[in-house]
Short mmCIF file of C-alpha atoms in Angstrom, two decimals:
data_model
loop_
_atom_site.label_atom_id
_atom_site.label_comp_id
_atom_site.label_asym_id
_atom_site.label_seq_id
_atom_site.Cartn_x
_atom_site.Cartn_y
_atom_site.Cartn_z
CA MET A 20 -134.06 -70.23 -51.07
CA HIS A 21 -132.79 -69.89 -47.57
CA ASP A 22 -132.95 -66.89 -45.34
CA PHE A 23 -129.51 -65.90 -45.76
CA SER A 24 -129.47 -63.46 -43.04
CA ALA A 25 -130.01 -65.89 -40.51
CA TYR A 26 -126.39 -67.06 -40.59
CA ASP A 27 -123.37 -65.31 -38.72
CA LEU A 28 -120.77 -66.97 -41.59
CA ILE A 29 -122.14 -68.46 -45.21
CA ILE A 30 -118.71 -70.27 -46.68
CA ASP A 31 -118.42 -70.49 -49.90
CA ALA A 32 -116.13 -73.99 -50.34
CA ARG A 33 -115.73 -73.19 -54.57
CA SER A 34 -112.48 -72.35 -55.83
CA PRO A 35 -111.60 -68.00 -56.26
CA ARG A 36 -112.13 -68.61 -59.46
CA GLU A 37 -116.22 -69.86 -59.14
CA TYR A 38 -116.80 -67.36 -56.14
CA GLY A 39 -115.11 -64.87 -58.25
CA GLU A 40 -117.85 -65.13 -61.12
CA ASP A 41 -120.71 -64.96 -58.86
CA HIS A 42 -121.77 -65.59 -54.86
CA ILE A 43 -124.33 -65.03 -52.38
CA PRO A 44 -123.79 -61.95 -50.85
CA GLY A 45 -121.60 -62.00 -48.00
CA ALA A 46 -120.47 -65.20 -48.39
CA VAL A 47 -117.05 -65.60 -47.62
CA ASN A 48 -115.07 -68.07 -50.08
CA MET A 49 -112.91 -70.26 -47.90
CA PRO A 50 -112.36 -73.06 -50.76
CA VAL A 51 -111.44 -76.65 -50.15
CA VAL A 52 -109.21 -76.44 -53.48
CA ASN A 53 -107.72 -73.60 -55.11
CA ASN A 54 -108.00 -72.56 -58.71
CA ASP A 55 -105.03 -74.75 -59.63
CA GLU A 56 -106.20 -77.67 -57.50
CA TYR A 57 -109.50 -77.47 -58.87
CA ALA A 58 -108.23 -78.05 -62.68
CA GLU A 59 -105.46 -80.43 -61.74
CA VAL A 60 -108.75 -82.79 -59.82
CA GLY A 61 -111.10 -82.08 -63.09
CA THR A 62 -108.41 -83.41 -65.67
CA LEU A 63 -107.46 -86.50 -63.71
CA HIS A 64 -111.06 -87.26 -63.18
CA ARG A 65 -111.47 -87.94 -66.60
CA THR A 66 -108.91 -90.74 -66.64
CA ASP A 67 -109.25 -91.91 -63.08
CA LYS A 68 -111.66 -91.06 -60.57
CA MET A 69 -110.37 -92.33 -57.77
CA GLY A 70 -107.35 -90.92 -58.15
CA ALA A 71 -108.81 -87.72 -58.44
CA TYR A 72 -110.60 -87.93 -55.41
CA SER A 73 -107.62 -89.18 -53.42
CA ILE A 74 -105.57 -86.26 -54.41
CA GLY A 75 -108.80 -83.51 -53.94
CA VAL A 76 -109.75 -84.80 -50.63
CA ARG A 77 -105.81 -84.52 -49.71
CA TYR A 78 -105.84 -81.09 -50.86
CA SER A 79 -109.03 -80.20 -49.28
CA LEU A 80 -108.19 -81.67 -45.83
CA ALA A 81 -104.79 -79.16 -46.21
CA ASN A 82 -106.55 -76.09 -46.87
CA ILE A 83 -109.77 -76.59 -44.54
CA ALA A 84 -106.79 -77.19 -41.45
CA ARG A 85 -105.49 -73.81 -42.71
CA HIS A 86 -108.74 -72.07 -42.63
CA LEU A 87 -109.97 -73.36 -39.34
CA ARG A 88 -106.69 -72.37 -37.92
CA GLU A 89 -106.65 -68.54 -39.60
CA ASP A 90 -110.28 -67.86 -40.59
CA LEU A 91 -112.67 -69.87 -38.24
CA PRO A 92 -111.31 -67.81 -35.31
CA LYS A 93 -112.82 -64.52 -36.69
CA TYR A 94 -116.15 -66.03 -35.90
CA PRO A 95 -117.77 -66.91 -32.45
CA LYS A 96 -118.27 -70.27 -31.43
CA ASN A 97 -121.79 -70.15 -31.75
CA ALA A 98 -121.79 -68.92 -34.95
CA LYS A 99 -124.60 -70.23 -37.57
CA VAL A 100 -122.53 -71.59 -40.40
CA LEU A 101 -124.18 -72.31 -43.98
CA VAL A 102 -121.84 -74.02 -46.35
CA TYR A 103 -122.06 -74.32 -50.16
CA CYS A 104 -120.60 -75.36 -53.22
CA PHE A 105 -121.29 -76.07 -56.74
CA ARG A 106 -124.29 -78.35 -56.36
CA GLY A 107 -124.16 -79.03 -52.55
CA GLY A 108 -122.04 -82.17 -52.63
CA LYS A 109 -118.97 -83.25 -51.88
CA ARG A 110 -116.50 -80.23 -51.55
CA SER A 111 -119.55 -78.97 -49.04
CA LYS A 112 -119.88 -82.15 -47.20
CA LEU A 113 -116.08 -82.07 -46.24
CA TRP A 114 -116.16 -78.58 -44.73
CA VAL A 115 -119.59 -79.71 -42.98
CA ASP A 116 -118.35 -82.98 -41.19
CA ALA A 117 -115.19 -80.92 -40.21
CA LEU A 118 -117.34 -78.37 -38.55
CA GLU A 119 -119.67 -80.56 -37.19
CA THR A 120 -117.47 -82.74 -35.29
CA ILE A 121 -115.86 -79.92 -34.17
CA GLY A 122 -119.41 -78.93 -33.03
CA TYR A 123 -120.27 -75.71 -35.00
CA ASP A 124 -124.11 -75.24 -36.16
CA VAL A 125 -123.73 -75.74 -39.64
CA GLN A 126 -125.78 -76.46 -42.30
CA LYS A 127 -125.53 -76.97 -46.12
CA LEU A 128 -127.24 -75.60 -49.16
CA PRO A 129 -129.39 -77.90 -50.61
CA GLY A 130 -128.16 -78.00 -54.71
CA GLY A 131 -125.37 -75.48 -53.58
CA TRP A 132 -124.71 -72.59 -55.97
CA LYS A 133 -126.55 -73.76 -59.17
CA ALA A 134 -129.69 -73.83 -56.62
CA TYR A 135 -128.95 -70.53 -55.76
CA ARG A 136 -128.41 -69.44 -59.35
CA ARG A 137 -131.81 -70.60 -60.67
CA TRP A 138 -133.35 -69.25 -57.58
CA VAL A 139 -132.06 -66.02 -58.07
CA ASN A 140 -133.45 -65.94 -62.37
CA GLU A 141 -136.60 -67.10 -61.56
CA GLN A 142 -136.75 -64.33 -58.57
CA LEU A 143 -135.74 -61.52 -61.16
CA GLU A 144 -138.63 -62.71 -63.43
CA THR A 145 -140.93 -61.56 -60.88
CA ALA A 146 -139.29 -59.15 -58.18
CA PRO A 147 -138.82 -55.92 -60.62
CA THR A 148 -142.47 -55.69 -61.35
CA LYS A 149 -143.73 -55.23 -57.63
CA PHE A 150 -142.48 -51.82 -57.74
CA GLU A 151 -143.64 -48.51 -59.61
CA TYR A 152 -140.56 -46.92 -61.24
CA HIS A 153 -139.74 -42.77 -61.64
CA VAL A 154 -137.48 -42.71 -64.41
CA LEU A 155 -134.82 -40.35 -64.47
CA SER A 156 -134.00 -39.32 -68.10
CA SER A 157 -131.49 -37.10 -70.02
CA PRO A 158 -128.54 -36.58 -72.68
CA THR A 159 -125.50 -37.45 -71.05
CA GLY A 160 -124.28 -34.86 -68.79
CA CYS A 161 -127.05 -33.50 -67.13
CA GLY A 162 -126.37 -35.22 -63.68
CA LYS A 163 -128.84 -37.52 -63.97
CA THR A 164 -126.57 -39.79 -61.34
CA ARG A 165 -125.60 -37.63 -59.61
CA LEU A 166 -129.18 -36.64 -58.97
CA LEU A 167 -130.30 -39.85 -57.92
CA TYR A 168 -127.83 -39.76 -55.31
CA ALA A 169 -129.26 -36.81 -53.83
CA LEU A 170 -132.67 -38.44 -54.10
CA ARG A 171 -131.23 -41.41 -51.73
CA GLU A 172 -130.36 -38.65 -49.67
CA ALA A 173 -133.37 -36.59 -49.32
CA GLY A 174 -134.89 -40.05 -48.55
CA CYS A 175 -136.48 -41.66 -51.51
CA GLN A 176 -136.06 -45.37 -52.69
CA VAL A 177 -132.98 -45.64 -55.21
CA VAL A 178 -131.23 -48.26 -57.13
CA ASP A 179 -128.62 -47.17 -59.09
CA LEU A 180 -128.28 -49.83 -61.88
CA GLU A 181 -124.89 -48.05 -63.33
CA ALA A 182 -123.43 -48.57 -59.69
CA ILE A 183 -124.00 -52.09 -59.95
CA ALA A 184 -122.98 -52.59 -63.71
CA ARG A 185 -119.38 -50.55 -62.10
CA HIS A 186 -119.91 -48.67 -66.11
CA ARG A 187 -121.24 -45.14 -66.67
CA GLY A 188 -123.22 -47.05 -69.86
CA SER A 189 -122.00 -45.84 -72.81
CA ILE A 190 -118.61 -46.84 -75.19
CA ILE A 191 -116.32 -44.58 -73.32
CA GLY A 192 -118.15 -45.53 -69.65
CA ALA A 193 -115.83 -47.71 -68.06
CA VAL A 194 -114.48 -47.21 -64.80
CA PRO A 195 -111.01 -46.95 -64.54
CA GLY A 196 -109.62 -49.83 -62.62
CA THR A 197 -112.68 -50.87 -61.91
CA PRO A 198 -113.75 -54.09 -63.76
CA GLN A 199 -117.35 -55.18 -64.36
CA PRO A 200 -119.11 -57.66 -62.59
CA SER A 201 -120.03 -60.72 -64.26
CA GLN A 202 -123.68 -61.17 -65.40
CA LYS A 203 -124.43 -63.69 -62.79
CA TYR A 204 -123.19 -61.22 -59.76
CA PHE A 205 -124.50 -58.04 -61.66
CA ASP A 206 -127.67 -59.67 -61.40
CA THR A 207 -127.71 -61.46 -57.76
CA LEU A 208 -126.25 -57.56 -57.15
CA LEU A 209 -129.44 -56.41 -58.59
CA LEU A 210 -132.20 -58.59 -57.03
CA GLU A 211 -129.72 -57.59 -53.40
CA GLU A 212 -131.19 -53.99 -54.24
CA LEU A 213 -134.28 -54.82 -55.06
CA ALA A 214 -135.23 -56.82 -52.06
CA LYS A 215 -133.99 -53.78 -49.80
CA CYS A 216 -136.79 -51.50 -51.64
CA ASP A 217 -140.08 -51.01 -50.42
CA PRO A 218 -142.88 -51.89 -52.85
CA THR A 219 -145.76 -49.35 -51.15
CA ARG A 220 -143.21 -46.38 -52.11
CA PRO A 221 -142.03 -45.88 -55.99
CA VAL A 222 -137.94 -46.71 -56.76
CA TRP A 223 -135.97 -43.86 -58.71
CA VAL A 224 -133.74 -45.06 -61.92
CA GLU A 225 -132.34 -43.90 -64.73
CA ALA A 226 -133.23 -44.70 -68.18
CA GLU A 227 -130.69 -47.24 -69.16
CA SER A 228 -130.67 -49.32 -72.62
CA LYS A 229 -130.79 -52.93 -72.43
CA LYS A 230 -126.82 -53.32 -71.79
CA ILE A 231 -124.56 -51.75 -69.60
CA GLY A 232 -121.18 -51.71 -70.43
CA ASN A 233 -121.32 -55.96 -70.85
CA VAL A 234 -124.02 -56.50 -68.41
CA GLN A 235 -127.57 -56.64 -69.37
CA ILE A 236 -130.77 -55.49 -67.47
CA PRO A 237 -133.07 -58.60 -67.21
CA THR A 238 -136.30 -57.68 -69.48
CA ALA A 239 -138.80 -57.48 -66.57
CA MET A 240 -136.94 -54.86 -64.48
CA LEU A 241 -136.51 -53.07 -68.18
CA ASP A 242 -140.26 -53.59 -69.06
CA SER A 243 -141.24 -52.62 -65.54
CA MET A 244 -139.08 -49.25 -65.94
CA ARG A 245 -141.03 -48.43 -69.36
CA ARG A 246 -144.18 -48.66 -67.56
CA GLY A 247 -142.90 -46.20 -64.98
CA LYS A 248 -143.52 -42.10 -65.06
CA THR A 249 -140.63 -40.61 -66.80
CA ILE A 250 -139.05 -37.26 -65.60
CA ARG A 251 -136.88 -34.87 -67.51
CA VAL A 252 -133.60 -33.65 -66.78
CA HIS A 253 -132.11 -30.67 -68.63
CA ALA A 254 -128.35 -28.66 -67.83
CA ASP A 255 -126.91 -26.42 -69.88
CA MET A 256 -123.97 -27.34 -72.37
CA GLN A 257 -121.53 -25.21 -70.20
CA GLN A 258 -122.89 -27.29 -66.92
CA ARG A 259 -122.60 -30.69 -68.93
CA VAL A 260 -118.96 -29.74 -70.31
CA GLU A 261 -117.72 -29.38 -66.59
CA LEU A 262 -119.25 -32.56 -65.52
CA TRP A 263 -117.39 -34.26 -67.81
CA ARG A 264 -114.74 -32.96 -67.04
CA GLN A 265 -114.71 -34.28 -63.71
CA ASP A 266 -116.59 -37.70 -64.73
CA TYR A 267 -113.79 -38.51 -67.22
CA LYS A 268 -110.85 -36.81 -66.31
CA HIS A 269 -108.89 -39.42 -67.07
CA PHE A 270 -109.84 -38.86 -70.39
CA GLU A 271 -108.98 -35.25 -70.41
CA GLU A 272 -105.34 -36.15 -69.38
CA ASP A 273 -105.57 -39.17 -71.92
CA PRO A 274 -107.45 -37.80 -75.17
CA GLU A 275 -105.78 -40.24 -77.31
CA GLY A 276 -107.06 -42.66 -75.03
CA LEU A 277 -110.71 -41.41 -75.45
CA LEU A 278 -110.59 -41.24 -79.02
CA GLU A 279 -109.08 -45.00 -78.98
CA ARG A 280 -112.47 -45.64 -77.72
CA LEU A 281 -114.29 -43.86 -79.75
CA ARG A 282 -113.04 -45.14 -82.96
CA PHE A 283 -115.74 -48.01 -83.09
CA ILE A 284 -118.13 -45.36 -84.25
CA ARG A 285 -116.28 -43.62 -86.47
CA SER A 286 -118.33 -45.60 -89.11
CA LEU A 287 -121.14 -44.15 -87.41
CA VAL A 288 -120.63 -40.26 -86.95
CA GLY A 289 -118.49 -40.40 -90.33
CA GLY A 290 -114.75 -39.80 -91.28
CA LYS A 291 -114.49 -35.64 -91.63
CA GLU A 292 -116.38 -35.83 -88.19
CA PHE A 293 -114.14 -38.00 -86.65
CA GLU A 294 -110.97 -36.30 -88.01
CA GLU A 295 -112.49 -33.06 -86.26
CA TRP A 296 -112.52 -34.89 -83.17
CA GLU A 297 -108.99 -35.69 -83.17
CA GLN A 298 -107.62 -32.57 -84.08
CA LEU A 299 -109.15 -30.71 -80.94
CA ALA A 300 -107.30 -33.90 -79.41
CA ALA A 301 -104.32 -33.07 -80.59
CA GLU A 302 -104.37 -29.56 -79.76
CA ARG A 303 -105.66 -30.46 -75.85
CA LYS A 304 -108.87 -28.60 -76.73
CA MET A 305 -110.85 -30.93 -74.23
CA PRO A 306 -113.86 -28.67 -73.13
CA GLU A 307 -114.45 -27.87 -77.38
CA LEU A 308 -113.90 -31.90 -77.81
CA PHE A 309 -116.22 -32.54 -75.10
CA GLU A 310 -118.79 -30.49 -76.21
CA ARG A 311 -118.79 -31.34 -79.61
CA LEU A 312 -118.56 -35.06 -79.01
CA MET A 313 -122.10 -34.09 -76.91
CA ARG A 314 -123.64 -31.93 -79.33
CA ASN A 315 -123.23 -34.34 -82.75
CA HIS A 316 -122.97 -37.91 -81.23
CA TYR A 317 -124.14 -38.34 -77.96
CA ASP A 318 -127.12 -36.27 -78.08
CA PRO A 319 -128.61 -37.47 -81.72
CA ALA A 320 -128.10 -40.76 -80.43
CA TYR A 321 -129.94 -40.50 -76.98
CA ARG A 322 -132.78 -38.80 -78.85
CA ARG A 323 -133.05 -41.89 -81.10
CA SER A 324 -132.65 -44.59 -77.70
CA ILE A 325 -135.04 -42.65 -75.65
CA LEU A 326 -137.89 -42.11 -78.24
CA ARG A 327 -137.58 -46.04 -78.91
CA GLU A 328 -137.96 -47.12 -74.86
CA TYR A 329 -139.89 -43.92 -74.10
CA PRO A 330 -141.74 -42.84 -77.23
CA ASN A 331 -143.94 -40.60 -75.02
CA ILE A 332 -140.67 -38.83 -73.43
CA ASP A 333 -141.45 -35.51 -74.74
CA ALA A 334 -144.99 -35.18 -72.63
CA SER A 335 -142.71 -35.77 -69.20
CA PRO A 336 -142.57 -33.17 -66.68
CA LEU A 337 -139.14 -31.09 -67.06
CA ILE A 338 -137.01 -30.49 -64.35
CA GLU A 339 -134.04 -27.50 -65.09
CA LEU A 340 -130.57 -28.09 -62.96
CA HIS A 341 -129.01 -24.89 -62.76
CA ASP A 342 -126.58 -26.10 -59.95
CA LEU A 343 -124.93 -29.69 -60.40
CA SER A 344 -123.08 -29.42 -56.72
CA PRO A 345 -124.16 -31.99 -54.33
CA ALA A 346 -125.74 -29.16 -52.16
CA GLY A 347 -127.42 -27.68 -55.30
CA LEU A 348 -128.92 -31.35 -56.04
CA LEU A 349 -130.10 -31.93 -52.49
CA GLU A 350 -132.18 -28.96 -52.70
CA VAL A 351 -133.90 -30.48 -55.93
CA ALA A 352 -134.30 -33.88 -54.84
CA LYS A 353 -136.26 -32.60 -51.37
CA LYS A 354 -138.46 -30.79 -53.91
CA ILE A 355 -139.01 -33.48 -56.64
CA ARG A 356 -139.29 -36.28 -53.16
CA ALA A 357 -142.06 -33.96 -51.86
CA GLN A 358 -143.72 -33.43 -55.41
CA TYR A 359 -143.30 -36.93 -56.76
CA ASP A 360 -142.65 -39.17 -54.05
CA ARG A 361 -145.09 -37.81 -51.10
CA LYS A 362 -144.88 -41.92 -49.81
CA ALA A 363 -140.91 -41.52 -48.72
#
């Protein structure tokens, strides 16, 4: 596969919908046909192949002309350009012909996005296995994610799977206003993060289940994490509740929305327990509701899950967190680095 960093501009010639599902990191979407045009050409192609290509080329020439007028001037004339479409076929060729005619140094990606996607899948079978993982584990609300940020600031290598997935990893973990990436783009972003890491140094991650919201962690990554060094993190309930009040402020202001998400687990916790949650929500007793959710659902669920994924977790070192502020966590992170990450 190409060294994509060698190019000043990577043009994704596919439709915006295709680009949105997955694309090479850093690629700029300059479609030769938009979503509606792509659908129109595809529909006509089933009955009139030549007619479809005729319409497609007319759309393409108009769109490429617009990109040449509006987008290409943002890049130097000596820019090295890579172009790709779905399979490296007609859409790429139209772009390459235009750019070569003008005088740009341009190449077409052989096999297009499909070849790139195949390469990503192949890489994700091996790339995660090159690293030693240090895995932070704790019940929800203990500050694992914040500690991960602090470890990065302290100079450790960190791969934040929840940030890549744009999800906090539980039934209420969706980030308001932030849709998750597709599975394909999650894979792309994960591989990009791993490529930045040094295999001679440990990589810090959070313990995760197979799924983070709607995306799945590749099997090779999960298996490698399970073989890593686990470190338990603990914070008292008062701090955990306060952290939830900060991280889930949108639910504190909308307890009905919280209960709507939790309705899926009513059968797991039982009707009586769920009615207690409803009562606390109705009374706007959010700290009490958050604590009850953690004690009666999240903590037992975490315990079952962590023992399944990491059977020897109880033998792991334990770190007590007494101050979940950025400054407090940075001090802890520096000590962790000195003890567990000497190569950092």
